[in-house]
JSON list of C-alpha atoms in Angstrom, two decimals:
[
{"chain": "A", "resi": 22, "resn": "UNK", "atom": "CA", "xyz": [81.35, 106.31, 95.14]},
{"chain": "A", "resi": 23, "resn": "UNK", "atom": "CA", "xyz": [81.91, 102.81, 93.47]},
{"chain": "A", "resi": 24, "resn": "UNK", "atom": "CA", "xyz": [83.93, 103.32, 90.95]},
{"chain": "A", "resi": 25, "resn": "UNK", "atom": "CA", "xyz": [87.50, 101.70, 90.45]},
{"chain": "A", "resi": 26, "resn": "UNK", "atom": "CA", "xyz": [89.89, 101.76, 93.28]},
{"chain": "A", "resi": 27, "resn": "UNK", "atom": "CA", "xyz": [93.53, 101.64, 92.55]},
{"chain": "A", "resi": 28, "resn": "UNK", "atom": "CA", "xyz": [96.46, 101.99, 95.65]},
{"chain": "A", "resi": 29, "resn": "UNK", "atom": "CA", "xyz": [98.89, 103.07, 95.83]},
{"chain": "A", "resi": 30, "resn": "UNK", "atom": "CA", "xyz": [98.31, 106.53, 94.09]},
{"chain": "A", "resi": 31, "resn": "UNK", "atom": "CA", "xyz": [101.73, 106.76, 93.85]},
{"chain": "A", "resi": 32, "resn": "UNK", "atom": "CA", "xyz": [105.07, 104.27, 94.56]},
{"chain": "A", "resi": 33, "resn": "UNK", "atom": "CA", "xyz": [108.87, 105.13, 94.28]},
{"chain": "A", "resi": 34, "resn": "UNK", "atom": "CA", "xyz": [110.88, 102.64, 94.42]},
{"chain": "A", "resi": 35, "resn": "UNK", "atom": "CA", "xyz": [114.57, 101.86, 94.17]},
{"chain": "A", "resi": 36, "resn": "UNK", "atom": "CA", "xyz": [115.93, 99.28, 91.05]},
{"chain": "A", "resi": 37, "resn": "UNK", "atom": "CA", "xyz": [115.91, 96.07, 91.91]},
{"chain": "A", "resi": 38, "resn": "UNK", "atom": "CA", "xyz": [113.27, 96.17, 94.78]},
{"chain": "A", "resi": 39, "resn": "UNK", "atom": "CA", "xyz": [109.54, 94.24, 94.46]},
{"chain": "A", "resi": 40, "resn": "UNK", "atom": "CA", "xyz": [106.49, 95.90, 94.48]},
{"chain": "A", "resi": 41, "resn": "UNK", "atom": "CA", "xyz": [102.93, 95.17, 94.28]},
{"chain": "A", "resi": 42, "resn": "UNK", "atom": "CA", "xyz": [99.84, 97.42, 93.28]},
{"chain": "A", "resi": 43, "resn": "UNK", "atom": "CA", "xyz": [96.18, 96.59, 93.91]},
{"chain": "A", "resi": 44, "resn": "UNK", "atom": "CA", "xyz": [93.09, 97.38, 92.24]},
{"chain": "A", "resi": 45, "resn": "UNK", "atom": "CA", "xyz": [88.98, 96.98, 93.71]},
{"chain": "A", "resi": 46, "resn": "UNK", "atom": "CA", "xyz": [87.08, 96.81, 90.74]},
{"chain": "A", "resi": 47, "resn": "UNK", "atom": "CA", "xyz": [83.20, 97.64, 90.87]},
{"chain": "A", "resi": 48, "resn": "UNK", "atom": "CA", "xyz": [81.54, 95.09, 92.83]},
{"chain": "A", "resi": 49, "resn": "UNK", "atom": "CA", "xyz": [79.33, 93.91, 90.31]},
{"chain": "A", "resi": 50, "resn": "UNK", "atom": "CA", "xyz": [81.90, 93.62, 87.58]},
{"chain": "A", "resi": 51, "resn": "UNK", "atom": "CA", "xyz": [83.27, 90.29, 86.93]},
{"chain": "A", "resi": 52, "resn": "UNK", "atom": "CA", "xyz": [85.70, 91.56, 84.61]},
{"chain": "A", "resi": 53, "resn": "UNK", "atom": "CA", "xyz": [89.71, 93.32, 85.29]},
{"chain": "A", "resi": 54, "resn": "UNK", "atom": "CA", "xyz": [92.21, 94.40, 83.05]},
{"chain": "A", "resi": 55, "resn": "UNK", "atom": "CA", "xyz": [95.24, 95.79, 83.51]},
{"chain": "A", "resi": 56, "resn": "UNK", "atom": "CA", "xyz": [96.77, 98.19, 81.20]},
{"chain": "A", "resi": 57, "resn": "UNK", "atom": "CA", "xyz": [100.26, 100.45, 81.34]},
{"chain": "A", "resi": 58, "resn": "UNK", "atom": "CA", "xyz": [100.62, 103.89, 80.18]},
{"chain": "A", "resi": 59, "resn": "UNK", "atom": "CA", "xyz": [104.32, 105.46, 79.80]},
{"chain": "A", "resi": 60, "resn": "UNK", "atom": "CA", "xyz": [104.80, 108.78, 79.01]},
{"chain": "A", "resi": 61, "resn": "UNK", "atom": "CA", "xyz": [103.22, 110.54, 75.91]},
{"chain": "A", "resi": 62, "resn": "UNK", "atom": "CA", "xyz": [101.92, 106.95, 74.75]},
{"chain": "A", "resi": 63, "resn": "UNK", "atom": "CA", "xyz": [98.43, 105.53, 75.16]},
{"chain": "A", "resi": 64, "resn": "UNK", "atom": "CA", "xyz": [97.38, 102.80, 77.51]},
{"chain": "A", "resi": 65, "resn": "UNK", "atom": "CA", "xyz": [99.14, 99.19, 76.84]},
{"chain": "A", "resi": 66, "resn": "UNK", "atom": "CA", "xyz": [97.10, 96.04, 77.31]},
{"chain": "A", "resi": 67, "resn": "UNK", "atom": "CA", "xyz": [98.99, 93.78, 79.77]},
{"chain": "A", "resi": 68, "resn": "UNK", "atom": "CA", "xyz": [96.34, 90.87, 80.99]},
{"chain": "A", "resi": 69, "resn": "UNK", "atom": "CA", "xyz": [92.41, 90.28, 81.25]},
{"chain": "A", "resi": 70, "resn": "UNK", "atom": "CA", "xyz": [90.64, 88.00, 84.18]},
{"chain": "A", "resi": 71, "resn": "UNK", "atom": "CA", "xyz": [87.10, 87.22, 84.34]},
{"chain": "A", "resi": 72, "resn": "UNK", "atom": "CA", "xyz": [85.91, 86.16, 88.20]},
{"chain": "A", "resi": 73, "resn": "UNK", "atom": "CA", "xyz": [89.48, 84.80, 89.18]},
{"chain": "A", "resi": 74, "resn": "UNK", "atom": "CA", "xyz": [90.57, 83.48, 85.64]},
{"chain": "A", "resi": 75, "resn": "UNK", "atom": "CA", "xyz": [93.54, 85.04, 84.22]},
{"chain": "A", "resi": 76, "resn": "UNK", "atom": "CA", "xyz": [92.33, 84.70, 80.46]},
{"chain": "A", "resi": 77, "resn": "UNK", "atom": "CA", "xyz": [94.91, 86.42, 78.34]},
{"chain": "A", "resi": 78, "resn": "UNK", "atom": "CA", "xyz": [98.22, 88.30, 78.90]},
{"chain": "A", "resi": 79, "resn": "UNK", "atom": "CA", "xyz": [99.82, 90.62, 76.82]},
{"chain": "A", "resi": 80, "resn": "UNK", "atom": "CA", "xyz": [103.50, 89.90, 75.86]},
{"chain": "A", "resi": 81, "resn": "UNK", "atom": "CA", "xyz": [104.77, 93.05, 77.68]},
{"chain": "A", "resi": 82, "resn": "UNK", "atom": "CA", "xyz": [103.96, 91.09, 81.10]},
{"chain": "A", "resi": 83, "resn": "UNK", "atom": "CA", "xyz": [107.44, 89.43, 81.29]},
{"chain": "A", "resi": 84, "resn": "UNK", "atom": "CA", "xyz": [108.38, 86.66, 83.83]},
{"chain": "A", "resi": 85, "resn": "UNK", "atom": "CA", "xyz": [109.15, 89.78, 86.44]},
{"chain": "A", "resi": 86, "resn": "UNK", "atom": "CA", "xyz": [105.10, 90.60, 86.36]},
{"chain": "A", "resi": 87, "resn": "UNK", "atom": "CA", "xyz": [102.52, 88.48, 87.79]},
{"chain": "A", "resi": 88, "resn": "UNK", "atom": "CA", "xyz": [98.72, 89.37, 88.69]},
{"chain": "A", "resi": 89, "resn": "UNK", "atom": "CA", "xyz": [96.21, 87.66, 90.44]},
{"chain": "A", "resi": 90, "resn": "UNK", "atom": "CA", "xyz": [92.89, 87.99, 91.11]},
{"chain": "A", "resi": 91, "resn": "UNK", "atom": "CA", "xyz": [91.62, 85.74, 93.97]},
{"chain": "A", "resi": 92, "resn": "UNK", "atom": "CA", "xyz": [88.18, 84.74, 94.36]},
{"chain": "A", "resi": 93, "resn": "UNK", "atom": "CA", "xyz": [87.30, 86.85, 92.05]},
{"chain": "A", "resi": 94, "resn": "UNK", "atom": "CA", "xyz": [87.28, 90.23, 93.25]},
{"chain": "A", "resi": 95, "resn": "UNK", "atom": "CA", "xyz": [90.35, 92.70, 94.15]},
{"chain": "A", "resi": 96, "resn": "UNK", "atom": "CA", "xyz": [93.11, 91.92, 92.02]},
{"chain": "A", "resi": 97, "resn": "UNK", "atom": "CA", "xyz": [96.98, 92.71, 92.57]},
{"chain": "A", "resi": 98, "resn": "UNK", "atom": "CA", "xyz": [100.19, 93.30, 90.25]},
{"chain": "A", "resi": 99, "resn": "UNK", "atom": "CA", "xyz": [103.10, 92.66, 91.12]},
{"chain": "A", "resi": 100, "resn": "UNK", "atom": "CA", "xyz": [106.74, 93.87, 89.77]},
{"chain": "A", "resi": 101, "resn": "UNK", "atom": "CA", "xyz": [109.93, 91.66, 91.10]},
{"chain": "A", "resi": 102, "resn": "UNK", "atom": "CA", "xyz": [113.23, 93.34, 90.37]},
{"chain": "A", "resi": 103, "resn": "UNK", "atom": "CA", "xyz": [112.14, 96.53, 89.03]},
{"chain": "A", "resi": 104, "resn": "UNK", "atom": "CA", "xyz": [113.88, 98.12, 86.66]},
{"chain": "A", "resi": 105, "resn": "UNK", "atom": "CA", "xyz": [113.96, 101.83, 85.24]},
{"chain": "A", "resi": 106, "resn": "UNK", "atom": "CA", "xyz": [111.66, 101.12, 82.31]},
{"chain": "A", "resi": 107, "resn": "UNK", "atom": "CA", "xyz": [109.08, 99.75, 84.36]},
{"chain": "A", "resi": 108, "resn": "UNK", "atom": "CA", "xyz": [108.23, 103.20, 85.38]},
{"chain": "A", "resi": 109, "resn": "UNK", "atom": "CA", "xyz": [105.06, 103.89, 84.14]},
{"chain": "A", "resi": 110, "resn": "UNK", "atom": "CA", "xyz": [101.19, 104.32, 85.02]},
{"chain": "A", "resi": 111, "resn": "UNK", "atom": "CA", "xyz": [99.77, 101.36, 85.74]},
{"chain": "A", "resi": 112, "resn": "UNK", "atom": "CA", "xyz": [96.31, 101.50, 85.27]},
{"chain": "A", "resi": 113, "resn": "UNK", "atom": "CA", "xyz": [93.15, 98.65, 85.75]},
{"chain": "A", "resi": 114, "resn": "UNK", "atom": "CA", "xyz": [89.33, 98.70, 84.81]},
{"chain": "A", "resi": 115, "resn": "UNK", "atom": "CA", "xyz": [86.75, 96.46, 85.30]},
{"chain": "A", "resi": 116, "resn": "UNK", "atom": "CA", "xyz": [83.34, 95.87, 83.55]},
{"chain": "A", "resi": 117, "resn": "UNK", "atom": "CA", "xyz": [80.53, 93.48, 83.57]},
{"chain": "A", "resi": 118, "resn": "UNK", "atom": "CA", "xyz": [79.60, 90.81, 81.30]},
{"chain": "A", "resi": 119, "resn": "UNK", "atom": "CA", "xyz": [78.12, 92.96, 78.60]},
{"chain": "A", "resi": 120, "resn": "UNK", "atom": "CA", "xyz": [82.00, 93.82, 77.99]},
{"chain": "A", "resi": 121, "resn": "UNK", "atom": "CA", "xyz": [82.89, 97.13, 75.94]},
{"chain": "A", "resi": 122, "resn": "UNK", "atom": "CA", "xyz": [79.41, 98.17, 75.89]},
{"chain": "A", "resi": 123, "resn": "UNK", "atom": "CA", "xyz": [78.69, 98.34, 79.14]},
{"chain": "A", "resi": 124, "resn": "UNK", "atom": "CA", "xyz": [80.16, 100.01, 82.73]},
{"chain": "A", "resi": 125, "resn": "UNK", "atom": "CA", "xyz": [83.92, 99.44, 81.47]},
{"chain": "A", "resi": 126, "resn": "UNK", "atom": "CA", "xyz": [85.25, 102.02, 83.65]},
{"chain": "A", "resi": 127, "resn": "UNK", "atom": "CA", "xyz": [89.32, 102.52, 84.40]},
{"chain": "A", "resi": 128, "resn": "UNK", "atom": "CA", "xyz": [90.40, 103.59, 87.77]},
{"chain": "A", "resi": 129, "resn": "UNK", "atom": "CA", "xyz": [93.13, 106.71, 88.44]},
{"chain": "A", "resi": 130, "resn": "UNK", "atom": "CA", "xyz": [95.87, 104.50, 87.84]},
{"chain": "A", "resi": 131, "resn": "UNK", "atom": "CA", "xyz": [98.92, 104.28, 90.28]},
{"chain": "A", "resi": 132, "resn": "UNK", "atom": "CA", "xyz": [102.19, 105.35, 88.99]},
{"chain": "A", "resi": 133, "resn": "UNK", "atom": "CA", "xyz": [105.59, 103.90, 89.37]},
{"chain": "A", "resi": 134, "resn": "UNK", "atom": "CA", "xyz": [108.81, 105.50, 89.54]},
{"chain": "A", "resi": 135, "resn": "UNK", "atom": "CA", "xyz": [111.63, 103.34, 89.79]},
{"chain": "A", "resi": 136, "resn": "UNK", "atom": "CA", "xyz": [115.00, 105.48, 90.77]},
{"chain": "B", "resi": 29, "resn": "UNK", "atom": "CA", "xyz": [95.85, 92.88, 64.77]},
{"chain": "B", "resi": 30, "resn": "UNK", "atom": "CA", "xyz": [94.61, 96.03, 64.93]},
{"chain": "B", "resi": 31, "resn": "UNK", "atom": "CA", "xyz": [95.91, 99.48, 65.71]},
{"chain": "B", "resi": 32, "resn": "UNK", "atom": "CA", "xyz": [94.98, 103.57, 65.84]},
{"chain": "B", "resi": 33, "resn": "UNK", "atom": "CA", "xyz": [96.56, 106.35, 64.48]},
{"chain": "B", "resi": 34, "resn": "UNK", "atom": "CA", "xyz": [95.78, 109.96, 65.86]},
{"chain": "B", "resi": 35, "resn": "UNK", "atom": "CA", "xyz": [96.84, 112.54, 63.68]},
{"chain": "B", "resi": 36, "resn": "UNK", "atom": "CA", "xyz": [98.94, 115.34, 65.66]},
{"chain": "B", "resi": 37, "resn": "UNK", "atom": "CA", "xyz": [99.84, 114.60, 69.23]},
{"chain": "B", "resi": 38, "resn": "UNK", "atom": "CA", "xyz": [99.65, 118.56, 70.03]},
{"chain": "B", "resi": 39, "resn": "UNK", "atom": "CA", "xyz": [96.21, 120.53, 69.06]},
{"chain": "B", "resi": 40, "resn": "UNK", "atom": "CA", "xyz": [95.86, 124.33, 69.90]},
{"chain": "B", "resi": 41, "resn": "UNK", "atom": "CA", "xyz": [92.48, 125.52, 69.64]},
{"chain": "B", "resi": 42, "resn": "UNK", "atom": "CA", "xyz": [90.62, 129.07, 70.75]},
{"chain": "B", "resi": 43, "resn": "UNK", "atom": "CA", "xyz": [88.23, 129.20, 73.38]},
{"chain": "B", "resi": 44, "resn": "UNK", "atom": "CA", "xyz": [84.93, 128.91, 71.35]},
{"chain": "B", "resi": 45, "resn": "UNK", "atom": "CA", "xyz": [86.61, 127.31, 68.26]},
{"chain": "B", "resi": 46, "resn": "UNK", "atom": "CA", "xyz": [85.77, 124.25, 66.52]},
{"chain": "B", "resi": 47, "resn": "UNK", "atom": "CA", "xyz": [87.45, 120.89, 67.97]},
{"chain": "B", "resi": 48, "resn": "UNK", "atom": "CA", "xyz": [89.00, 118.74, 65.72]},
{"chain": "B", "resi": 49, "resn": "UNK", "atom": "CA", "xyz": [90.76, 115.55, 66.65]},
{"chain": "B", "resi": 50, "resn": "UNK", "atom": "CA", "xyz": [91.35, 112.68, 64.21]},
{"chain": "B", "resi": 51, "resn": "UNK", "atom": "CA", "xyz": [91.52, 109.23, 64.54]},
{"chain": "B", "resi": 52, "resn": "UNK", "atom": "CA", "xyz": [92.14, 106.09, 61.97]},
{"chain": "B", "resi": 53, "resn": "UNK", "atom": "CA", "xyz": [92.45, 102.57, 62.34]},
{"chain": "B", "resi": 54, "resn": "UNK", "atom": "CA", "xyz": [93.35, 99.45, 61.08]},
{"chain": "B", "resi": 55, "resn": "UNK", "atom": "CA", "xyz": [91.51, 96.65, 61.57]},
{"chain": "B", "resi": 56, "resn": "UNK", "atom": "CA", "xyz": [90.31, 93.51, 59.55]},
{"chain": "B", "resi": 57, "resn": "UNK", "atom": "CA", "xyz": [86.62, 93.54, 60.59]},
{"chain": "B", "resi": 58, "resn": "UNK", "atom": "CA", "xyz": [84.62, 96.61, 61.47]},
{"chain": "B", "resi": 59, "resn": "UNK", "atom": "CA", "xyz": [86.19, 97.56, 65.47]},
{"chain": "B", "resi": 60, "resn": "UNK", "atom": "CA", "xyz": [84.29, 98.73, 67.85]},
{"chain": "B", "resi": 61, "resn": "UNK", "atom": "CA", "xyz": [85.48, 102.50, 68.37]},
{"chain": "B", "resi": 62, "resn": "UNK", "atom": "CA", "xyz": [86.17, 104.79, 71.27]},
{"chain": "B", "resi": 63, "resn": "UNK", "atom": "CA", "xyz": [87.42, 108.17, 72.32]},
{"chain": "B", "resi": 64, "resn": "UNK", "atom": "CA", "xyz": [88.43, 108.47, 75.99]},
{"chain": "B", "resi": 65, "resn": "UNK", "atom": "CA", "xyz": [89.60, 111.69, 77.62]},
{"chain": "B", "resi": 66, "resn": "UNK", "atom": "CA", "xyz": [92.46, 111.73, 80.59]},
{"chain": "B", "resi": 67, "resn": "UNK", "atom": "CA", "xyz": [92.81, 115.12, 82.66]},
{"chain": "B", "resi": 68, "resn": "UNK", "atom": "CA", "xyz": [96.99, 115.23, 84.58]},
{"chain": "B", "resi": 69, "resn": "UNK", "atom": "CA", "xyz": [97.30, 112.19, 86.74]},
{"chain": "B", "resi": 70, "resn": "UNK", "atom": "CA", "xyz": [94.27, 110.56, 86.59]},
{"chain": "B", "resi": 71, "resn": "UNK", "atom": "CA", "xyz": [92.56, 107.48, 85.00]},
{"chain": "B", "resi": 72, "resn": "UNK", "atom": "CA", "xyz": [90.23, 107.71, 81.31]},
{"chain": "B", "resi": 73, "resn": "UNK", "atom": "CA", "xyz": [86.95, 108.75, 81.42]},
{"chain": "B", "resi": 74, "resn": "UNK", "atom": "CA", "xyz": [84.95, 107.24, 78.16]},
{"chain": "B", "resi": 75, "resn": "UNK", "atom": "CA", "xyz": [83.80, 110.35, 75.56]},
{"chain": "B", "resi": 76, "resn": "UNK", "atom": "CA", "xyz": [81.58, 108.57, 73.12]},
{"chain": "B", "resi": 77, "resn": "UNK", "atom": "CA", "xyz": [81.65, 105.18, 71.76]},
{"chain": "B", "resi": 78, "resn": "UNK", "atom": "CA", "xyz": [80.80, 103.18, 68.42]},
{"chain": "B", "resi": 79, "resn": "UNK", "atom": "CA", "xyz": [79.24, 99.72, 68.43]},
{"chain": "B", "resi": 80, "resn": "UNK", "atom": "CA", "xyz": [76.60, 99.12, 65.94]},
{"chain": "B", "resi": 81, "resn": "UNK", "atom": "CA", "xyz": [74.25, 101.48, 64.80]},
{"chain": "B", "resi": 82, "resn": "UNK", "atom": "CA", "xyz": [74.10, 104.85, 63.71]},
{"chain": "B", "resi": 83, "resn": "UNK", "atom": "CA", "xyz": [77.38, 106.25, 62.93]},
{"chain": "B", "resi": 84, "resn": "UNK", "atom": "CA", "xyz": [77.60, 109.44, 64.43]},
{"chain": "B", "resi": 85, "resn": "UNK", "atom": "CA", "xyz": [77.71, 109.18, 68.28]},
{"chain": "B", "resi": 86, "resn": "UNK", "atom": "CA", "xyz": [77.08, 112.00, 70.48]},
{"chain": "B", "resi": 87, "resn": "UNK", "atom": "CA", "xyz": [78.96, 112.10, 74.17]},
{"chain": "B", "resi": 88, "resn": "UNK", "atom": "CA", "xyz": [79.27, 113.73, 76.97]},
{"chain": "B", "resi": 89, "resn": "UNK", "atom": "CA", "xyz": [80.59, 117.74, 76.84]},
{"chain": "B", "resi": 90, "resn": "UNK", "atom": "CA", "xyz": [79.33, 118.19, 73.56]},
{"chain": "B", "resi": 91, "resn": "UNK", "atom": "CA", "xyz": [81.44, 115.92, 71.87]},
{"chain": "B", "resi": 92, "resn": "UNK", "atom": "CA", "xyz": [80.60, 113.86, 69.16]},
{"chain": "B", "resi": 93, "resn": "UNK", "atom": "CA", "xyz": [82.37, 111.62, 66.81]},
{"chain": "B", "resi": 94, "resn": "UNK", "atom": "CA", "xyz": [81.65, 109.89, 63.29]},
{"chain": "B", "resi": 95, "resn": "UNK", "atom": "CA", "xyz": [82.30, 106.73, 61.95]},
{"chain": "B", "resi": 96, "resn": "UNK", "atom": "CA", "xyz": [83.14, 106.16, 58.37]},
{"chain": "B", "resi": 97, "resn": "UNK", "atom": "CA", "xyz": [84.31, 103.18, 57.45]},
{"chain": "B", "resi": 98, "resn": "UNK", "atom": "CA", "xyz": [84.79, 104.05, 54.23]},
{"chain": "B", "resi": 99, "resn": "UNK", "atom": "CA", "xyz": [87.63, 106.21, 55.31]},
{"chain": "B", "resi": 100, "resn": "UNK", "atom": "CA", "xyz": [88.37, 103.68, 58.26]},
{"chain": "B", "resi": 101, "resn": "UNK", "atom": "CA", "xyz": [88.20, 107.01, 60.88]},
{"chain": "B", "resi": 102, "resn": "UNK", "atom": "CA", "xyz": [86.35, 108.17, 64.11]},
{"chain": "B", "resi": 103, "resn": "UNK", "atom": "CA", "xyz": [87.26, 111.94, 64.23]},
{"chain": "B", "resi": 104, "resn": "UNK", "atom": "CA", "xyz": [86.35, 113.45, 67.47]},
{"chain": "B", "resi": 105, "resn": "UNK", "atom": "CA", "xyz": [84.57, 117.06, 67.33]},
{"chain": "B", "resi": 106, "resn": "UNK", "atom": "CA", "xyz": [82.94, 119.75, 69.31]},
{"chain": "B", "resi": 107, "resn": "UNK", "atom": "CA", "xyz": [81.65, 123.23, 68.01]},
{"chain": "B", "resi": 108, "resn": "UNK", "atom": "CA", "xyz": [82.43, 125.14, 70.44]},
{"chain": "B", "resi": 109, "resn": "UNK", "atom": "CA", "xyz": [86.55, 124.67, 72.71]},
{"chain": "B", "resi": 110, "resn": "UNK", "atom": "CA", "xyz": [85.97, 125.68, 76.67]},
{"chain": "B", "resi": 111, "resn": "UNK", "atom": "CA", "xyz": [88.95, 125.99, 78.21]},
{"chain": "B", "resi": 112, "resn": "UNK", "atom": "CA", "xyz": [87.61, 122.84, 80.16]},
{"chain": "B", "resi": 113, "resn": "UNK", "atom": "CA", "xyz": [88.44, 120.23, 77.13]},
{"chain": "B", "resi": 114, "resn": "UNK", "atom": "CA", "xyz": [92.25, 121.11, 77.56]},
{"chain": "B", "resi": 115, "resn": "UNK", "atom": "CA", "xyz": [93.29, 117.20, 78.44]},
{"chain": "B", "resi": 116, "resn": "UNK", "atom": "CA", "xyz": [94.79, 114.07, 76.54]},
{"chain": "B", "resi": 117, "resn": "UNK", "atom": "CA", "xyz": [92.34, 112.69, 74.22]},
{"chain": "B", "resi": 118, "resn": "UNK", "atom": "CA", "xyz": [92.70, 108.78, 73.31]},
{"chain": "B", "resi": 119, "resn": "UNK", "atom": "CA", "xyz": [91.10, 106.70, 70.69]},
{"chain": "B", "resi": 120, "resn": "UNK", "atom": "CA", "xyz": [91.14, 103.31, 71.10]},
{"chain": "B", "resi": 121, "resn": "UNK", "atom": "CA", "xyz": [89.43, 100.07, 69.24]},
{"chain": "B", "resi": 122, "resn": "UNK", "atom": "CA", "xyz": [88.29, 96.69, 69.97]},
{"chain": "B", "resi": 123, "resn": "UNK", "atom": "CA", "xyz": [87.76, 93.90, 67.81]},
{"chain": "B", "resi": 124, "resn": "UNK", "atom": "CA", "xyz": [84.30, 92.80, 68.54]},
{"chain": "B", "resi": 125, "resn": "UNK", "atom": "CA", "xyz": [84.75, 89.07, 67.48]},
{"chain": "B", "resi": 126, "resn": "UNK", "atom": "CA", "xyz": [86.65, 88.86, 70.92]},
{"chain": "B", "resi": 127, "resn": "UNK", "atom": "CA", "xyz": [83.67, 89.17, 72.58]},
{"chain": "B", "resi": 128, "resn": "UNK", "atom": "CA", "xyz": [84.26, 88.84, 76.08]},
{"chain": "B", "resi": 129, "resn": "UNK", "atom": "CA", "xyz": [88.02, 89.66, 76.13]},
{"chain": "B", "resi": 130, "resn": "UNK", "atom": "CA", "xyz": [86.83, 93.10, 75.09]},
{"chain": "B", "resi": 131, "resn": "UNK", "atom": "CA", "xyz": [90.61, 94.71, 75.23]},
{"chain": "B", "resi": 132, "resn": "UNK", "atom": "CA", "xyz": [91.50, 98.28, 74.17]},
{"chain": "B", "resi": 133, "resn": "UNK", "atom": "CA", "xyz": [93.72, 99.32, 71.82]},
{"chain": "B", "resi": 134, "resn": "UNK", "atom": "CA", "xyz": [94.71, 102.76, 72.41]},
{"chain": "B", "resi": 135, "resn": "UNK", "atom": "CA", "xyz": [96.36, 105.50, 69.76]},
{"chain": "B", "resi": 136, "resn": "UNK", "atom": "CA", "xyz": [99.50, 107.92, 71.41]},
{"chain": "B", "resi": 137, "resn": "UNK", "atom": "CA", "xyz": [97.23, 110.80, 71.91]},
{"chain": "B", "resi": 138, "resn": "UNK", "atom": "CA", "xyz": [96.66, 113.99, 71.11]},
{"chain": "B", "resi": 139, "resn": "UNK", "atom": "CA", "xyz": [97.03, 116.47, 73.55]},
{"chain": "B", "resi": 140, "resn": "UNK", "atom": "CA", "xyz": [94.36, 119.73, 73.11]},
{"chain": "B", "resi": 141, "resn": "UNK", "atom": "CA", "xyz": [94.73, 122.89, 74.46]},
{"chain": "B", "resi": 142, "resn": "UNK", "atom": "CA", "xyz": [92.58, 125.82, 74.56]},
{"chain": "B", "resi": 143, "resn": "UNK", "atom": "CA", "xyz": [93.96, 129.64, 74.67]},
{"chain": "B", "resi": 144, "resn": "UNK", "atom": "CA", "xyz": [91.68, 132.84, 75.34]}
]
């Protein structure tokens, strides 16, 4: 299968400690997002790339997030100094360059506990 | 901006019922619409979608969804409740002038479940 690859599944982690997710989009899809889903709320928007250009961020990625996507294909997320409210799902897609209308498929998402 | 409203975040139905799960929106310019369905600890798997076209959409697992802009909603239905449906259901938009950025804007959710 081809489909969106997100790892860890699952992270616990203590406050204050870093910790970085990655996502494998399809191989033919030049576009990643990366979204965040807390509990009993819908997916949050929190920054686009297309290839390795990080095009838009949301203003919930604060100075303790940064993501990267280099040359152009897995990207990663990374928290520094987690804190309790960054526990969430943490979830990425990808599409091609027909956008919304084509292949925009989300992987299983990793969630993050932060004790 | 834009933004979604879904109409109860808890929907009981009976197996072989009538599915009904609303959805309005806000938006400046006619969105792009979308209902996506998540099953416990996994990603969203896309239901249906509205670009251009005719209004009502037809998905996957007998699901289909109508747009009316008129009323500026995208309700989700299906004739006939398996106990398979019982998952979150999300409807999300997209403004379509962003073109490539092509970002979702989800609702809360409404959560369905189906009893014998």
């Amino acid at each position: 299968d081809t489909g969106v690859s997100q790892n860890p599944r699952h992270k616990i982690t203590k406050r204050g400690q870093n910790v970085t997710f990655r996502c494998d989009p399809i191989s033919e899809h030049n576009r990643l997002y990366w979204y965040r889903q807390t509990l009993g709320q819908g997916p949050e928007f929190l920054t686009y790339f297309q290839n390795e250009a990080q095009l838009e961020k949301s203003r919930l990625l604060s100075d303790r997030f940064s993501a990267e996507r280099p040359k152009g294909s897995f990207s990663t997320l990374e928290i520094q100094r987690t804190e309790q409210g960054d526990s969430a799902m943490y979830l990425c897609a990808s599409s091609d360059r027909g956008g919304l209308g084509y292949g925009y498929t989300f992987g299983s998402g990793t969630r993050l506990t932060v004790v | 901006a834009q933004s979604v409203t879904q109409l109860g975040s808890h929907v009981s139905v009976s197996e072989g019922a009538l599915v009904l799960l609303r959805c309005n929106y806000s938006s400046s310019v006619p969105p792009y619409l979308f209902w996506y369905v998540q099953y416990p600890n996994q990603g969203l798997q896309l239901l249906l979608k509205y670009t251009t076209g005719a209004t009502l959409v037809k998905g996957i697992n007998g699901f289909e969804a109508e747009f009316k802009k008129s009323e500026t909603s995208f309700h989700l239905t299906k004739p006939s409740a398996h106990m398979s449906d019982a998952a979150e259901y999300f409807c999300a938009v997209s403004d379509p002038r962003t073109g490539t950025a092509s970002k979702l804007t989800f609702g809360t959710g409404t959560r369905l479940q189906v009893t014998l």
